[in-house]
Amino acid sequence: MTVHQRNLSTPIDPVKLDRLAEVAVKVGLQLAPGQDLLLTGPAAALPLVRKIAEHAYKAGAGLVTPFFSDEEMTLARYRYGHDVSFDRAAGWLYEGMAKALGSNTARLAIVGDNPMLLSNEDPAKVSRASKANSIAYQPALQKIAGFDINWNIIAYPTLSWAKQVFPGDEDDIAVQKLADAIFAASRVDNAGPIAAWAKHNAALRSRTEWLNAQRFHALHFTGPGTDLVVGLADGHEWEGGASTAKNGIICNANIPTEEVFTTPHAARVNGHVRSTKPLSYQGTLIDDIAVRFEDGKIVEAKASRGEEVLNKVLDTDEGSRRLGEVALVPHSSPISASGLLFYNTLFDENAACHIALGQCYSKCFVNGGDLTPEQIAAQGGNKSFIHIDWMIGSGEIDIDGVHTDGRRVPVFRKGEWA
Amino acid sequence: MTVHQRNLSTPIDPVKLDRLAEVAVKVGLQLAPGQDLLLTGPAAALPLVRKIAEHAYKAGAGLVTPFFSDEEMTLARYRYGHDVSFDRAAGWLYEGMAKALGSNTARLAIVGDNPMLLSNEDPAKVSRASKANSIAYQPALQKIAGFDINWNIIAYPTLSWAKQVFPGDEDDIAVQKLADAIFAASRVDNAGPIAAWAKHNAALRSRTEWLNAQRFHALHFTGPGTDLVVGLADGHEWEGGASTAKNGIICNANIPTEEVFTTPHAARVNGHVRSTKPLSYQGTLIDDIAVRFEDGKIVEAKASRGEEVLNKVLDTDEGSRRLGEVALVPHSSPISASGLLFYNTLFDENAACHIALGQCYSKCFVNGGDLTPEQIAAQGGNKSFIHIDWMIGSGEIDIDGVHTDGRRVPVFRKGEWA
Ligand SMILES: [Zn+2]
Ligand SMILES: [Zn+2]
Ligand SMILES: [Zn+2]
Ligand SMILES: [Zn+2]
């Protein structure tokens, strides 16, 4: 008989960590034999990265190439870097990544950095560095957003992130709590996570199939402070859970995921909307966002906190005031039920209905993989350097689907599927 | 008053570690304001990498981009990887590196991996993986070996390496001993390391100036088991200590360094030679190497240990049986005096006179930076995917410089400068 005993030397359950790595490789990526894997994450996530390498090689990976960032090195740049540093980015690296992705390399990203890392740094420098990085990252991001290859994002409970989510707890307790929350949301808290993901994917698929059959012209969100009509792009397609990349591999790009989502029409969004959870953006918490749309564009934006940063974001480029995603998540979703604010989009966007400023996913169009950027734009797909999700759902939100002829179908009532 | 107290929580002296980082940036690289820095090293060397980032940003670095390897991930490949994995390499990454170096990015490499890491793995797989990697690395290596930019190699005392050098000691003691040996050899064990390096560079320069004035046709090594005439390449130039990269920056590529070295003539090496220290090559210790040269080429090779691996190495390509470097190091060098075998070329090659199989350095020619690969070959410079130094010096070696007219000048007597 074997009893699973918790290793007391680490607050992170090694059995669940191993399961998370296995789920990343077998569900998130469905890594194909012979496929190379490019992996990014915080240096602090090394224990998970090692487990992923193990499962990837067992699954027949070609070469696993890790690329680590480090919070202390990032801070050193802000503390000691001269002015010239803040417009630099590793273009050579991102071009290389784009080349690797273009040769069918799978992509795995581990999130885990302290979301408030840069909160005490000069916002102008943060914004310059971020813009330079976004521009340099474009060639790789296009292949990822366009699902050229199978990709996946998962999370690792670093100490710095854990202390942000559980500021009142001691280090080990905070890490253990965040680890357990990540494991639960990622469906690795029980044995048989592969089967649990198959079931979850099937449930999400039944929602997207219904929405795709309805083929709504728009969604009408109403609730406290919100009366927003989000036109849907011509030929939009709802996605959720597993999806098929252009290389033919079925992957779960986000772990966890609770959302079904599609592409709004960049020119047909009207009304006002209020955020229901704070948005953590590059070290700034942006709270109580209230914006007004006219013909797809945000023409008025306020926030009780972080308003300056919000306005900087909105001014990034032409597409940053328009929507690239609308997503439905029931208020009863497990992540929402946890009551936690993770300060991280991968988790927080799966706690509530949300919209995203910026770039759309070509995947969220019928035959999206075959469309040119021009065709996507003509059908209402938005283009931008940014893609920032923020939460507009709650237990008080109603959503109607609106057909071209004006006919309305209840979609959500009081935050749940109608 | 401030007293320097050793931080008892780490066996590595933080003050000396910080000095090593400072020396890497200010002496090794002489990083120029605005210059980007590309850095590679073991994940375990993170404490040194952070210090280097700090000093680099203080010196006005553009962007510091780290790239970490990890021993456990490397082992996972050999333990679990399918056959397809062992001919793969991250070509996209090395091409990107070459591009970065082509845009004046400085290059810093930290060594620290356990030199015996792969000693229990299948030598055929090790050799395939290594060959694939060497080929992919070529575009970047050419820019480094050709000194297109300022570059530097330094060492970090990882636990796995320390246990190899000091197998009888407990973990903390082994790391402390290796750290102290690295700090001493790197001249950061006393305050004022920048001045110490200036003095050391001047001493090496007086040796290279004398050798360059002599312009020997060949060097004749004699000692136990050794009677070897190493012809020097036409227009060879002796280098040692600081050297000027093509971007105009004076850097110390190796820290530590005790050698003066130049390019042998690939077709004019004759006689036999015996190694005086074991060579640690990709996890295999090759000991008591004895080879015979005819017209530059090794025609007979034996070793008391690792002979199979040695013969594999010699068969890598056309240039792997010919010499690309000959280097002079007095037997009294501090690293030799330490009596340690580091199992790492950066240290062990600086303990004794050595020769290197494979690729030559274009830098070791008069006006080498302006020579084409064809001109270098015509002057006797060797070309290969490999560059492997092995030690032939000892306290019993005599070296004569031989002029074209046969005139002989004593260079070394009993392992010391004559
Ligand atoms: Zn979303
Ligand atoms: Zn999104
Ligand atoms: Zn050498
Ligand atoms: Zn060498």
PDB file of C-alpha atoms in Angstrom, chain B residues 42-218:
ATOM      1  CA  PRO B  42      23.445  27.549 -15.487  1.00  0.00           C
ATOM      2  CA  ALA B  43      20.192  28.387 -13.685  1.00  0.00           C
ATOM      3  CA  ALA B  44      22.122  27.666 -10.480  1.00  0.00           C
ATOM      4  CA  ALA B  45      24.331  30.704 -11.212  1.00  0.00           C
ATOM      5  CA  LEU B  46      21.377  33.086 -10.781  1.00  0.00           C
ATOM      6  CA  PRO B  47      22.971  34.920  -7.802  1.00  0.00           C
ATOM      7  CA  LEU B  48      25.953  35.901  -9.991  1.00  0.00           C
ATOM      8  CA  VAL B  49      23.748  36.683 -12.997  1.00  0.00           C
ATOM      9  CA  ARG B  50      21.731  39.126 -10.877  1.00  0.00           C
ATOM     10  CA  LYS B  51      24.914  40.891  -9.749  1.00  0.00           C
ATOM     11  CA  ILE B  52      26.134  41.096 -13.332  1.00  0.00           C
ATOM     12  CA  ALA B  53      22.831  42.615 -14.444  1.00  0.00           C
ATOM     13  CA  GLU B  54      23.185  45.187 -11.674  1.00  0.00           C
ATOM     14  CA  HIS B  55      26.728  46.163 -12.701  1.00  0.00           C
ATOM     15  CA  ALA B  56      25.822  46.095 -16.391  1.00  0.00           C
ATOM     16  CA  TYR B  57      22.885  48.473 -15.923  1.00  0.00           C
ATOM     17  CA  LYS B  58      25.021  50.715 -13.720  1.00  0.00           C
ATOM     18  CA  ALA B  59      27.547  50.805 -16.573  1.00  0.00           C
ATOM     19  CA  GLY B  60      24.785  51.963 -18.948  1.00  0.00           C
ATOM     20  CA  ALA B  61      23.786  48.658 -20.553  1.00  0.00           C
ATOM     21  CA  GLY B  62      20.900  48.725 -22.999  1.00  0.00           C
ATOM     22  CA  LEU B  63      19.163  45.433 -22.296  1.00  0.00           C
ATOM     23  CA  VAL B  64      20.569  42.446 -20.396  1.00  0.00           C
ATOM     24  CA  THR B  65      19.087  39.216 -21.759  1.00  0.00           C
ATOM     25  CA  PRO B  66      19.862  36.036 -19.812  1.00  0.00           C
ATOM     26  CA  PHE B  67      19.608  32.544 -21.178  1.00  0.00           C
ATOM     27  CA  PHE B  68      19.760  29.785 -18.592  1.00  0.00           C
ATOM     28  CA  SER B  69      20.453  26.087 -18.952  1.00  0.00           C
ATOM     29  CA  ASP B  70      19.590  23.557 -16.272  1.00  0.00           C
ATOM     30  CA  GLU B  71      21.350  20.287 -15.481  1.00  0.00           C
ATOM     31  CA  GLU B  72      18.140  18.500 -14.466  1.00  0.00           C
ATOM     32  CA  MET B  73      16.496  19.412 -17.776  1.00  0.00           C
ATOM     33  CA  THR B  74      19.557  18.204 -19.658  1.00  0.00           C
ATOM     34  CA  LEU B  75      19.450  14.907 -17.796  1.00  0.00           C
ATOM     35  CA  ALA B  76      15.691  14.564 -18.427  1.00  0.00           C
ATOM     36  CA  ARG B  77      16.479  14.614 -22.143  1.00  0.00           C
ATOM     37  CA  TYR B  78      18.876  11.675 -21.818  1.00  0.00           C
ATOM     38  CA  ARG B  79      16.648   9.766 -19.394  1.00  0.00           C
ATOM     39  CA  TYR B  80      13.310  10.159 -21.168  1.00  0.00           C
ATOM     40  CA  GLY B  81      14.011  11.565 -24.628  1.00  0.00           C
ATOM     41  CA  HIS B  82      13.123   9.467 -27.669  1.00  0.00           C
ATOM     42  CA  ASP B  83      15.702   8.830 -30.359  1.00  0.00           C
ATOM     43  CA  VAL B  84      14.555  11.796 -32.480  1.00  0.00           C
ATOM     44  CA  SER B  85      15.660  14.239 -29.777  1.00  0.00           C
ATOM     45  CA  PHE B  86      19.391  13.692 -30.085  1.00  0.00           C
ATOM     46  CA  ASP B  87      19.933  15.289 -33.482  1.00  0.00           C
ATOM     47  CA  ARG B  88      18.076  18.461 -32.519  1.00  0.00           C
ATOM     48  CA  ALA B  89      19.503  21.857 -31.634  1.00  0.00           C
ATOM     49  CA  ALA B  90      18.007  25.297 -31.071  1.00  0.00           C
ATOM     50  CA  GLY B  91      19.131  26.698 -34.416  1.00  0.00           C
ATOM     51  CA  TRP B  92      16.624  29.550 -34.205  1.00  0.00           C
ATOM     52  CA  LEU B  93      18.199  30.649 -30.932  1.00  0.00           C
ATOM     53  CA  TYR B  94      21.785  30.546 -32.162  1.00  0.00           C
ATOM     54  CA  GLU B  95      20.872  32.352 -35.377  1.00  0.00           C
ATOM     55  CA  GLY B  96      19.209  34.975 -33.196  1.00  0.00           C
ATOM     56  CA  MET B  97      22.321  35.197 -31.044  1.00  0.00           C
ATOM     57  CA  ALA B  98      24.450  35.643 -34.147  1.00  0.00           C
ATOM     58  CA  LYS B  99      22.131  38.440 -35.209  1.00  0.00           C
ATOM     59  CA  ALA B 100      22.387  40.082 -31.784  1.00  0.00           C
ATOM     60  CA  LEU B 101      26.195  39.812 -31.868  1.00  0.00           C
ATOM     61  CA  GLY B 102      26.083  41.256 -35.372  1.00  0.00           C
ATOM     62  CA  SER B 103      24.355  44.306 -33.864  1.00  0.00           C
ATOM     63  CA  ASN B 104      27.159  44.897 -31.336  1.00  0.00           C
ATOM     64  CA  THR B 105      25.591  42.991 -28.418  1.00  0.00           C
ATOM     65  CA  ALA B 106      28.264  41.940 -25.900  1.00  0.00           C
ATOM     66  CA  ARG B 107      28.421  38.284 -24.856  1.00  0.00           C
ATOM     67  CA  LEU B 108      29.025  36.867 -21.420  1.00  0.00           C
ATOM     68  CA  ALA B 109      29.127  33.142 -20.635  1.00  0.00           C
ATOM     69  CA  ILE B 110      29.117  31.730 -17.130  1.00  0.00           C
ATOM     70  CA  VAL B 111      30.517  28.226 -16.717  1.00  0.00           C
ATOM     71  CA  GLY B 112      29.512  26.161 -13.719  1.00  0.00           C
ATOM     72  CA  ASP B 113      27.868  22.938 -14.854  1.00  0.00           C
ATOM     73  CA  ASN B 114      29.032  19.667 -13.360  1.00  0.00           C
ATOM     74  CA  PRO B 115      31.734  18.638 -15.842  1.00  0.00           C
ATOM     75  CA  MET B 116      30.812  14.970 -15.315  1.00  0.00           C
ATOM     76  CA  LEU B 117      27.076  15.549 -15.828  1.00  0.00           C
ATOM     77  CA  LEU B 118      26.782  13.253 -18.817  1.00  0.00           C
ATOM     78  CA  SER B 119      29.322  10.658 -17.751  1.00  0.00           C
ATOM     79  CA  ASN B 120      26.664   7.973 -17.265  1.00  0.00           C
ATOM     80  CA  GLU B 121      24.741   8.706 -20.452  1.00  0.00           C
ATOM     81  CA  ASP B 122      24.994   6.895 -23.777  1.00  0.00           C
ATOM     82  CA  PRO B 123      28.157   8.303 -25.464  1.00  0.00           C
ATOM     83  CA  ALA B 124      26.553   7.945 -28.904  1.00  0.00           C
ATOM     84  CA  LYS B 125      23.643  10.169 -27.857  1.00  0.00           C
ATOM     85  CA  VAL B 126      25.982  12.640 -26.163  1.00  0.00           C
ATOM     86  CA  SER B 127      28.050  12.859 -29.286  1.00  0.00           C
ATOM     87  CA  ARG B 128      25.045  13.271 -31.621  1.00  0.00           C
ATOM     88  CA  ALA B 129      23.508  15.986 -29.435  1.00  0.00           C
ATOM     89  CA  SER B 130      26.842  17.746 -29.169  1.00  0.00           C
ATOM     90  CA  LYS B 131      27.449  17.652 -32.914  1.00  0.00           C
ATOM     91  CA  ALA B 132      23.963  18.984 -33.698  1.00  0.00           C
ATOM     92  CA  ASN B 133      24.530  21.771 -31.192  1.00  0.00           C
ATOM     93  CA  SER B 134      27.995  22.636 -32.529  1.00  0.00           C
ATOM     94  CA  ILE B 135      26.700  22.930 -36.077  1.00  0.00           C
ATOM     95  CA  ALA B 136      23.766  25.110 -35.004  1.00  0.00           C
ATOM     96  CA  TYR B 137      26.051  27.282 -32.869  1.00  0.00           C
ATOM     97  CA  GLN B 138      28.453  28.010 -35.766  1.00  0.00           C
ATOM     98  CA  PRO B 139      27.010  31.402 -36.852  1.00  0.00           C
ATOM     99  CA  ALA B 140      27.279  32.760 -33.306  1.00  0.00           C
ATOM    100  CA  LEU B 141      30.601  31.070 -32.520  1.00  0.00           C
ATOM    101  CA  GLN B 142      32.219  32.568 -35.616  1.00  0.00           C
ATOM    102  CA  LYS B 143      31.405  36.064 -34.384  1.00  0.00           C
ATOM    103  CA  ILE B 144      32.752  35.223 -30.935  1.00  0.00           C
ATOM    104  CA  ALA B 145      35.912  33.418 -32.067  1.00  0.00           C
ATOM    105  CA  GLY B 146      36.464  36.215 -34.602  1.00  0.00           C
ATOM    106  CA  PHE B 147      36.135  38.833 -31.829  1.00  0.00           C
ATOM    107  CA  ASP B 148      33.478  40.758 -33.709  1.00  0.00           C
ATOM    108  CA  ILE B 149      32.375  41.971 -30.291  1.00  0.00           C
ATOM    109  CA  ASN B 150      33.674  42.100 -26.729  1.00  0.00           C
ATOM    110  CA  TRP B 151      33.011  38.851 -24.891  1.00  0.00           C
ATOM    111  CA  ASN B 152      33.914  37.201 -21.619  1.00  0.00           C
ATOM    112  CA  ILE B 153      33.729  33.850 -19.838  1.00  0.00           C
ATOM    113  CA  ILE B 154      33.694  33.614 -16.052  1.00  0.00           C
ATOM    114  CA  ALA B 155      32.868  30.851 -13.593  1.00  0.00           C
ATOM    115  CA  TYR B 156      30.327  30.326 -10.808  1.00  0.00           C
ATOM    116  CA  PRO B 157      30.789  27.715  -8.065  1.00  0.00           C
ATOM    117  CA  THR B 158      27.697  25.533  -8.396  1.00  0.00           C
ATOM    118  CA  LEU B 159      27.199  22.691  -5.938  1.00  0.00           C
ATOM    119  CA  SER B 160      27.363  19.995  -8.609  1.00  0.00           C
ATOM    120  CA  TRP B 161      30.718  21.249  -9.900  1.00  0.00           C
ATOM    121  CA  ALA B 162      32.075  21.743  -6.380  1.00  0.00           C
ATOM    122  CA  LYS B 163      31.248  18.139  -5.470  1.00  0.00           C
ATOM    123  CA  GLN B 164      33.255  16.997  -8.488  1.00  0.00           C
ATOM    124  CA  VAL B 165      36.332  19.015  -7.520  1.00  0.00           C
ATOM    125  CA  PHE B 166      36.039  18.306  -3.773  1.00  0.00           C
ATOM    126  CA  PRO B 167      34.262  14.938  -3.571  1.00  0.00           C
ATOM    127  CA  GLY B 168      35.306  14.314   0.024  1.00  0.00           C
ATOM    128  CA  ASP B 169      33.810  17.513   1.442  1.00  0.00           C
ATOM    129  CA  GLU B 170      30.326  18.321   2.650  1.00  0.00           C
ATOM    130  CA  ASP B 171      28.196  20.404   0.305  1.00  0.00           C
ATOM    131  CA  ASP B 172      28.769  23.805   1.904  1.00  0.00           C
ATOM    132  CA  ILE B 173      32.488  23.238   2.390  1.00  0.00           C
ATOM    133  CA  ALA B 174      32.935  22.050  -1.193  1.00  0.00           C
ATOM    134  CA  VAL B 175      31.116  25.114  -2.562  1.00  0.00           C
ATOM    135  CA  GLN B 176      33.118  27.435  -0.315  1.00  0.00           C
ATOM    136  CA  LYS B 177      36.413  25.865  -1.425  1.00  0.00           C
ATOM    137  CA  LEU B 178      35.521  26.070  -5.118  1.00  0.00           C
ATOM    138  CA  ALA B 179      34.254  29.632  -4.663  1.00  0.00           C
ATOM    139  CA  ASP B 180      37.496  30.653  -3.014  1.00  0.00           C
ATOM    140  CA  ALA B 181      39.540  28.969  -5.755  1.00  0.00           C
ATOM    141  CA  ILE B 182      37.520  30.772  -8.442  1.00  0.00           C
ATOM    142  CA  PHE B 183      37.803  34.109  -6.646  1.00  0.00           C
ATOM    143  CA  ALA B 184      41.582  33.725  -6.229  1.00  0.00           C
ATOM    144  CA  ALA B 185      42.166  32.665  -9.838  1.00  0.00           C
ATOM    145  CA  SER B 186      39.898  35.508 -11.031  1.00  0.00           C
ATOM    146  CA  ARG B 187      41.893  38.018  -8.947  1.00  0.00           C
ATOM    147  CA  VAL B 188      38.893  39.211  -6.925  1.00  0.00           C
ATOM    148  CA  ASP B 189      40.095  37.860  -3.576  1.00  0.00           C
ATOM    149  CA  ASN B 190      41.497  41.257  -2.657  1.00  0.00           C
ATOM    150  CA  ALA B 191      40.076  44.764  -2.883  1.00  0.00           C
ATOM    151  CA  GLY B 192      41.195  46.601  -6.040  1.00  0.00           C
ATOM    152  CA  PRO B 193      40.599  43.816  -8.566  1.00  0.00           C
ATOM    153  CA  ILE B 194      40.472  46.303 -11.452  1.00  0.00           C
ATOM    154  CA  ALA B 195      44.043  47.447 -10.713  1.00  0.00           C
ATOM    155  CA  ALA B 196      45.180  43.849 -10.227  1.00  0.00           C
ATOM    156  CA  TRP B 197      43.886  43.013 -13.695  1.00  0.00           C
ATOM    157  CA  ALA B 198      45.628  46.023 -15.237  1.00  0.00           C
ATOM    158  CA  LYS B 199      48.937  44.813 -13.764  1.00  0.00           C
ATOM    159  CA  HIS B 200      48.354  41.219 -14.877  1.00  0.00           C
ATOM    160  CA  ASN B 201      47.444  42.333 -18.411  1.00  0.00           C
ATOM    161  CA  ALA B 202      50.666  44.369 -18.598  1.00  0.00           C
ATOM    162  CA  ALA B 203      52.747  41.334 -17.574  1.00  0.00           C
ATOM    163  CA  LEU B 204      51.106  39.154 -20.243  1.00  0.00           C
ATOM    164  CA  ARG B 205      51.595  41.913 -22.816  1.00  0.00           C
ATOM    165  CA  SER B 206      55.368  41.992 -22.232  1.00  0.00           C
ATOM    166  CA  ARG B 207      55.442  38.247 -23.062  1.00  0.00           C
ATOM    167  CA  THR B 208      53.404  38.582 -26.262  1.00  0.00           C
ATOM    168  CA  GLU B 209      55.463  41.553 -27.389  1.00  0.00           C
ATOM    169  CA  TRP B 210      58.684  39.551 -27.028  1.00  0.00           C
ATOM    170  CA  LEU B 211      57.216  36.537 -28.882  1.00  0.00           C
ATOM    171  CA  ASN B 212      55.810  38.732 -31.644  1.00  0.00           C
ATOM    172  CA  ALA B 213      59.232  40.374 -32.059  1.00  0.00           C
ATOM    173  CA  GLN B 214      60.893  36.928 -32.307  1.00  0.00           C
ATOM    174  CA  ARG B 215      58.443  35.779 -35.015  1.00  0.00           C
ATOM    175  CA  PHE B 216      59.402  32.100 -34.588  1.00  0.00           C
ATOM    176  CA  HIS B 217      58.870  29.627 -37.432  1.00  0.00           C
ATOM    177  CA  ALA B 218      58.081  26.836 -34.941  1.00  0.00           C
TER     178      ALA B 218
END
